[in-house]
Every structure is written in structure tokens, then in C-alpha cells.
CSV table of N, CA and C in Angstrom, one decimal:
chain,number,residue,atom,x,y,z
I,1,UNK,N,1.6,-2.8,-27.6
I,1,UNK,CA,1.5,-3.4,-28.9
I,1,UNK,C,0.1,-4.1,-29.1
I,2,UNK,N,-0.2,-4.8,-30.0
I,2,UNK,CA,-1.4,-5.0,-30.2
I,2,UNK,C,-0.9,-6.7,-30.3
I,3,UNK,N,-2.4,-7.7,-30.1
I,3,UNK,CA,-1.8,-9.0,-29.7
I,3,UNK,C,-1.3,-9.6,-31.3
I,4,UNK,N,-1.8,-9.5,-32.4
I,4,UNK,CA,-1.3,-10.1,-33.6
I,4,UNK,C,-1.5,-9.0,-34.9
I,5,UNK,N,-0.9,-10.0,-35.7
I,5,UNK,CA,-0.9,-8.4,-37.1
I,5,UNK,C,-2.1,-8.8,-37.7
I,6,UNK,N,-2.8,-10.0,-37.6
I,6,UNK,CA,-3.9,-10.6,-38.1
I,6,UNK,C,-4.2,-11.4,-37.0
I,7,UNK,N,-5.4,-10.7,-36.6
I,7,UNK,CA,-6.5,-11.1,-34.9
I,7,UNK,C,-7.3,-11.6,-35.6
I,8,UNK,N,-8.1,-13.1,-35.3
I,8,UNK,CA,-9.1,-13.5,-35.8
I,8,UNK,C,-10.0,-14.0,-34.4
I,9,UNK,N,-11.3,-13.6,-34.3
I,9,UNK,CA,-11.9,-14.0,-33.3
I,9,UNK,C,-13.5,-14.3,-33.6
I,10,UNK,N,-13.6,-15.2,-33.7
I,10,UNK,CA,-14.9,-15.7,-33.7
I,10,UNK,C,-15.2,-15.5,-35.8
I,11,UNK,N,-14.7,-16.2,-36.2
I,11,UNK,CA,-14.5,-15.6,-37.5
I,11,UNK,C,-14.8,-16.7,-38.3
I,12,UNK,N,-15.6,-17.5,-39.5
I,12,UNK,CA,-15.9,-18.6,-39.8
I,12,UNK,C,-15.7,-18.5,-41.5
I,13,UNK,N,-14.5,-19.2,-42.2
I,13,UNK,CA,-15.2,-18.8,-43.7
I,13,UNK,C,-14.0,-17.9,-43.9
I,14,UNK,N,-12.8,-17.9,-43.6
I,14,UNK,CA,-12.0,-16.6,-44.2
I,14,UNK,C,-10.9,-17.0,-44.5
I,15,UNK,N,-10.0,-16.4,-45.2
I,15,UNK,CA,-8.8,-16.9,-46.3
I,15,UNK,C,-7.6,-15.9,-46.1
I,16,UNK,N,-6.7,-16.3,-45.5
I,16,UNK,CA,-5.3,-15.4,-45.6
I,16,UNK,C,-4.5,-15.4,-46.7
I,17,UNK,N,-4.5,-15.2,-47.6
I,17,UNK,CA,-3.8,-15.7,-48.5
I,17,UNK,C,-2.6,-14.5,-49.7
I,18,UNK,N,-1.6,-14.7,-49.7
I,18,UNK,CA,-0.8,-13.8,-49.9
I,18,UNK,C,-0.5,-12.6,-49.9
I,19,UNK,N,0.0,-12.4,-48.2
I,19,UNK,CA,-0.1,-11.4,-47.8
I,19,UNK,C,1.5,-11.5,-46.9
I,20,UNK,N,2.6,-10.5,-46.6
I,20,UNK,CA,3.7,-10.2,-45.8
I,20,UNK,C,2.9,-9.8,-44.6
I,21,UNK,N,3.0,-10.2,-43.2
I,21,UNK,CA,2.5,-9.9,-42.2
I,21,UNK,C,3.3,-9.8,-41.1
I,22,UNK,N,3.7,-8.6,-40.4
I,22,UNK,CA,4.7,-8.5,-39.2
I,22,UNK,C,4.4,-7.7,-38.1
I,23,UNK,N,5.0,-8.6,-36.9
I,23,UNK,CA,5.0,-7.9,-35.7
I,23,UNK,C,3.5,-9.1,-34.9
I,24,UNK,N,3.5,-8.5,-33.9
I,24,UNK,CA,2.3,-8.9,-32.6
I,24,UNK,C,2.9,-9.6,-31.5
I,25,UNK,N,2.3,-9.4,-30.1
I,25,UNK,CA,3.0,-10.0,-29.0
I,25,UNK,C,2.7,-11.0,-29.2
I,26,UNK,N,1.6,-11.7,-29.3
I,26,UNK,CA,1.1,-13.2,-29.3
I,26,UNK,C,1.7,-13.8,-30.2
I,27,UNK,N,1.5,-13.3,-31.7
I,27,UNK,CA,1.0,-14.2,-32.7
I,27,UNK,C,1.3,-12.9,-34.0
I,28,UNK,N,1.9,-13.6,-35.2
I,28,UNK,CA,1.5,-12.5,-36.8
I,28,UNK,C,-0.2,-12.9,-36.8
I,29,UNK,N,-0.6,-14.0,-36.6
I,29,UNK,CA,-1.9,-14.1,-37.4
I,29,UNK,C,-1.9,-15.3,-36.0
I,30,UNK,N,-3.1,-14.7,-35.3
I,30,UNK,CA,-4.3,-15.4,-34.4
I,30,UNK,C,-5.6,-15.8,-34.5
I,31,UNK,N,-5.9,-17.4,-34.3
I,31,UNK,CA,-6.9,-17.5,-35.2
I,31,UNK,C,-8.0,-18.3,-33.3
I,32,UNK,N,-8.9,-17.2,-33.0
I,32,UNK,CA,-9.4,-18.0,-31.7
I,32,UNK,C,-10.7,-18.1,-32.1
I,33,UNK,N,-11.7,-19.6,-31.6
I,33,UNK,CA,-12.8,-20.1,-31.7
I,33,UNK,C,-13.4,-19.7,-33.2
I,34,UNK,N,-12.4,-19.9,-34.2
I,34,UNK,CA,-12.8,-19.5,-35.5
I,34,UNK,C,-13.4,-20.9,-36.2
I,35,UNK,N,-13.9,-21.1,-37.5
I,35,UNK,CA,-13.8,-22.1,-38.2
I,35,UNK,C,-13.5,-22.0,-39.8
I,36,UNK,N,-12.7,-23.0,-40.2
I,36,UNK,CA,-12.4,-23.0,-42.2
I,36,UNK,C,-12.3,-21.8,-42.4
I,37,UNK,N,-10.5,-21.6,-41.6
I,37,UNK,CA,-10.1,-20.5,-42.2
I,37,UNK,C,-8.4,-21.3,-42.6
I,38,UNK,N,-8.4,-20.5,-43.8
I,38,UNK,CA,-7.4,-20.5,-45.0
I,38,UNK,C,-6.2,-19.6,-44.7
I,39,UNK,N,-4.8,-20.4,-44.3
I,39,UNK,CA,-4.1,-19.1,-44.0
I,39,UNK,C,-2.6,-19.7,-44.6
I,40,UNK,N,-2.7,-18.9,-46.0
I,40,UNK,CA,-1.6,-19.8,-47.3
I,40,UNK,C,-0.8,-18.8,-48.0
I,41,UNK,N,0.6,-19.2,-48.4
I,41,UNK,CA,1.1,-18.3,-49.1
I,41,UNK,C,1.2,-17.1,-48.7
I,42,UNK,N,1.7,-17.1,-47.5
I,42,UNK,CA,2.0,-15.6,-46.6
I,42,UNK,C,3.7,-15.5,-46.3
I,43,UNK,N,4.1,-14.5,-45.9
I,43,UNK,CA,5.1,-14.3,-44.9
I,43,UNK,C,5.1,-13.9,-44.1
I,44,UNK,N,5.0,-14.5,-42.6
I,44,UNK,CA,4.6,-14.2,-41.7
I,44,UNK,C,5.9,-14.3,-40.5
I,45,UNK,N,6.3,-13.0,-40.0
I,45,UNK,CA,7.5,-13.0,-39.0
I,45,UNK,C,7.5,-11.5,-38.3
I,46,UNK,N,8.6,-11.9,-37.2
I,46,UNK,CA,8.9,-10.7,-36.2
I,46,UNK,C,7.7,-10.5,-35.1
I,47,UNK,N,7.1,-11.4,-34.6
I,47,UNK,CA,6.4,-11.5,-33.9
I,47,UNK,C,6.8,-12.3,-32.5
I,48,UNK,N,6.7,-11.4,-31.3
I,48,UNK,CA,7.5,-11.6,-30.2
I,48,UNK,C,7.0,-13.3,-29.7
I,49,UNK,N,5.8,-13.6,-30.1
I,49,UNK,CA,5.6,-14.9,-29.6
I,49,UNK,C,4.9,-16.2,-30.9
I,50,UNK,N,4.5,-16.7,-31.6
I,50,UNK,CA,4.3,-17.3,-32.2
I,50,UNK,C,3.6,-16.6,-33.6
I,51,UNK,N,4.5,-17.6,-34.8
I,51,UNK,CA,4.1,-16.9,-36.5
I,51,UNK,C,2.9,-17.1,-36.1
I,52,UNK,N,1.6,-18.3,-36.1
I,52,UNK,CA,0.2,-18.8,-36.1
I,52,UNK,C,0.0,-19.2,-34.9
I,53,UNK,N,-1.0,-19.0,-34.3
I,53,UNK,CA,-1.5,-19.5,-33.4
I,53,UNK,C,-3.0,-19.5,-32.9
I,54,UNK,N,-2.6,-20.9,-32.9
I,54,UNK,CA,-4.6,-21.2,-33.2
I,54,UNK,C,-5.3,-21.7,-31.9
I,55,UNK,N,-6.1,-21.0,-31.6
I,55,UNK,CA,-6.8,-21.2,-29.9
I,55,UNK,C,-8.2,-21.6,-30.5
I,56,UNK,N,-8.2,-22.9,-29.7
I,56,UNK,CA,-10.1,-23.6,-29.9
I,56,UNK,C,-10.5,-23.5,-31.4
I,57,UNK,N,-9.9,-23.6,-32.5
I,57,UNK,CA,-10.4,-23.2,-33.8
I,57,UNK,C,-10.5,-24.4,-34.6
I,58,UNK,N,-11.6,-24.9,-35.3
I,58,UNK,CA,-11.6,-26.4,-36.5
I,58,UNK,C,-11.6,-26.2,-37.8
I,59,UNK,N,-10.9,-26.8,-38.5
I,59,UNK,CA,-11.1,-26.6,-39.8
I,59,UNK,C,-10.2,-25.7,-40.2
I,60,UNK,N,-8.7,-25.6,-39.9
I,60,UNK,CA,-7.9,-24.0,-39.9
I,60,UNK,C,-6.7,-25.0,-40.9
I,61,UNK,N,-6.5,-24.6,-42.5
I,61,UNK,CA,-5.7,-25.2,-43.1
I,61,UNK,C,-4.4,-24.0,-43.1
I,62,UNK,N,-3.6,-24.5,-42.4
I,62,UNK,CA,-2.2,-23.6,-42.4
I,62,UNK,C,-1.2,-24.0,-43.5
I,63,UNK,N,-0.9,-23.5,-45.0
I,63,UNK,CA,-0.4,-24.2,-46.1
I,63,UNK,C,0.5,-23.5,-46.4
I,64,UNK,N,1.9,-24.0,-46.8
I,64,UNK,CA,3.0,-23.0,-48.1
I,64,UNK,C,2.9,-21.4,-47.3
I,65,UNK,N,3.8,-21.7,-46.5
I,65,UNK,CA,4.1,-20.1,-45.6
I,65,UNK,C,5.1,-20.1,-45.8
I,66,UNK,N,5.9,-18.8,-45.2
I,66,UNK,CA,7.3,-18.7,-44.6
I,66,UNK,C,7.1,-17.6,-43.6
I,67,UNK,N,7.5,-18.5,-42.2
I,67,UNK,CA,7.2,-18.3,-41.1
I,67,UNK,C,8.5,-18.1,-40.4
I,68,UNK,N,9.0,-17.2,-40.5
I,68,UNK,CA,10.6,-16.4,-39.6
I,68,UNK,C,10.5,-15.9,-38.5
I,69,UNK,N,11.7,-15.9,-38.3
I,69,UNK,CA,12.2,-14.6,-37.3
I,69,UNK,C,11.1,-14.4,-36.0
I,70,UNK,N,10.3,-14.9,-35.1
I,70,UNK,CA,9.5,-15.1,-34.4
I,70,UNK,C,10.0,-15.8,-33.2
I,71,UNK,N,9.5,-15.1,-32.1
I,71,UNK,CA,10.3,-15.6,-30.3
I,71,UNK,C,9.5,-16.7,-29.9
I,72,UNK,N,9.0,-17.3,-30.8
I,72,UNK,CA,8.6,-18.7,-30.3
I,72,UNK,C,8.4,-19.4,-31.6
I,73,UNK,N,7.3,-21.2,-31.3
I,73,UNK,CA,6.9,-21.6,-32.0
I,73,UNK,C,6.4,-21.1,-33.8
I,74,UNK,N,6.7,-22.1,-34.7
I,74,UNK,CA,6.1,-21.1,-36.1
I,74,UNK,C,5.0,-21.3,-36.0
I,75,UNK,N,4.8,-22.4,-35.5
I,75,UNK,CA,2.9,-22.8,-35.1
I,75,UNK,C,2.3,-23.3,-34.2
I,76,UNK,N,1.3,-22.9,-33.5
I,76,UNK,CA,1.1,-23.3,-32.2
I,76,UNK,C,-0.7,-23.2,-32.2
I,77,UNK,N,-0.7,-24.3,-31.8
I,77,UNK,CA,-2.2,-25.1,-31.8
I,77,UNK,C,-2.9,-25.5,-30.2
I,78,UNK,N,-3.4,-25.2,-30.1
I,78,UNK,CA,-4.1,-25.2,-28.6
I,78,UNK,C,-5.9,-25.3,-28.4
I,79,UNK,N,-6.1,-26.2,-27.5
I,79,UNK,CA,-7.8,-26.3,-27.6
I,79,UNK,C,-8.2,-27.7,-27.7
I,80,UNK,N,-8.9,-27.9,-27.7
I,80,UNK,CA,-9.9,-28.8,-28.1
I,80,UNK,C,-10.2,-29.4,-29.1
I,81,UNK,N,-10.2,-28.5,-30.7
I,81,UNK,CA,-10.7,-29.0,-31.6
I,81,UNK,C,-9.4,-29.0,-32.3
């Protein structure tokens, strides 16, 4: 499988925003060493380990989701910043 349905890596300046997003081992939407990213008004589930999940990233506004059906955490924050 692939690690999320929305991989963000090294990514500065970007907007999730009303989108259904399903499936990923890690994560629906992974956000690593990113910055001021927008991730609003989604549906995001069926993901074997966490809806969001944010490694080393600042500035990450996670707003007005619905975050289901997922084998872990709906949000999961990790790092430093």
C-alpha cells in the first residue's frame, strides 16, 4: 500500500481543502517537515493508522474535518515544532 492518500513532504504553502480522502498505512493525509499547510473541510477515513498525521511540521491548521473509521488516532502530532 502506499504510506497516505495525501503524502506531504517537505511542502510549504498548501491547502487541503474539500476533498473525501481514503485509505494509507500511516496516515489519509501526512504532513512531514512541511510548513502553513491548510488541511479543512475534508473527509478523511479508512486509513489503517492515523486520519492526520503531522511529523516535524509548523504552522499546519487542521479545521472542520470528519475524520472516521481509521486504526488509530484522528490526529496525531509528533516533532518538535
Amino acid at each position: 500500500g502506499w504510506p497516505a492518500a495525501v503524502d506531504l513532504e517537505g511542502i510549504d504553502q498548501f491547502d487541503i481543502d474539500g476533498f473525501e480522502s481514503i485509505g494509507g498505512d500511516i496516515a489519509v493525509v501526512r504532513a512531514v517537515d512541511s510548513v502553513d499547510v491548510l488541511i479543512q473541510n475534508n473527509v478523511l477515513r479508512r486509513s489503517l493508522g492515523n486520519g492526520v498525521r503531522l511529523e516535524a511540521s509548523a504552522g499546519v491548521l487542521v479545521f472542520d474535518n470528519l475524520i472516521v473509521e481509521n486504526g488509530a488516532a484522528g490526529i496525531a502530532a509528533l516533532g518538535q515544532n
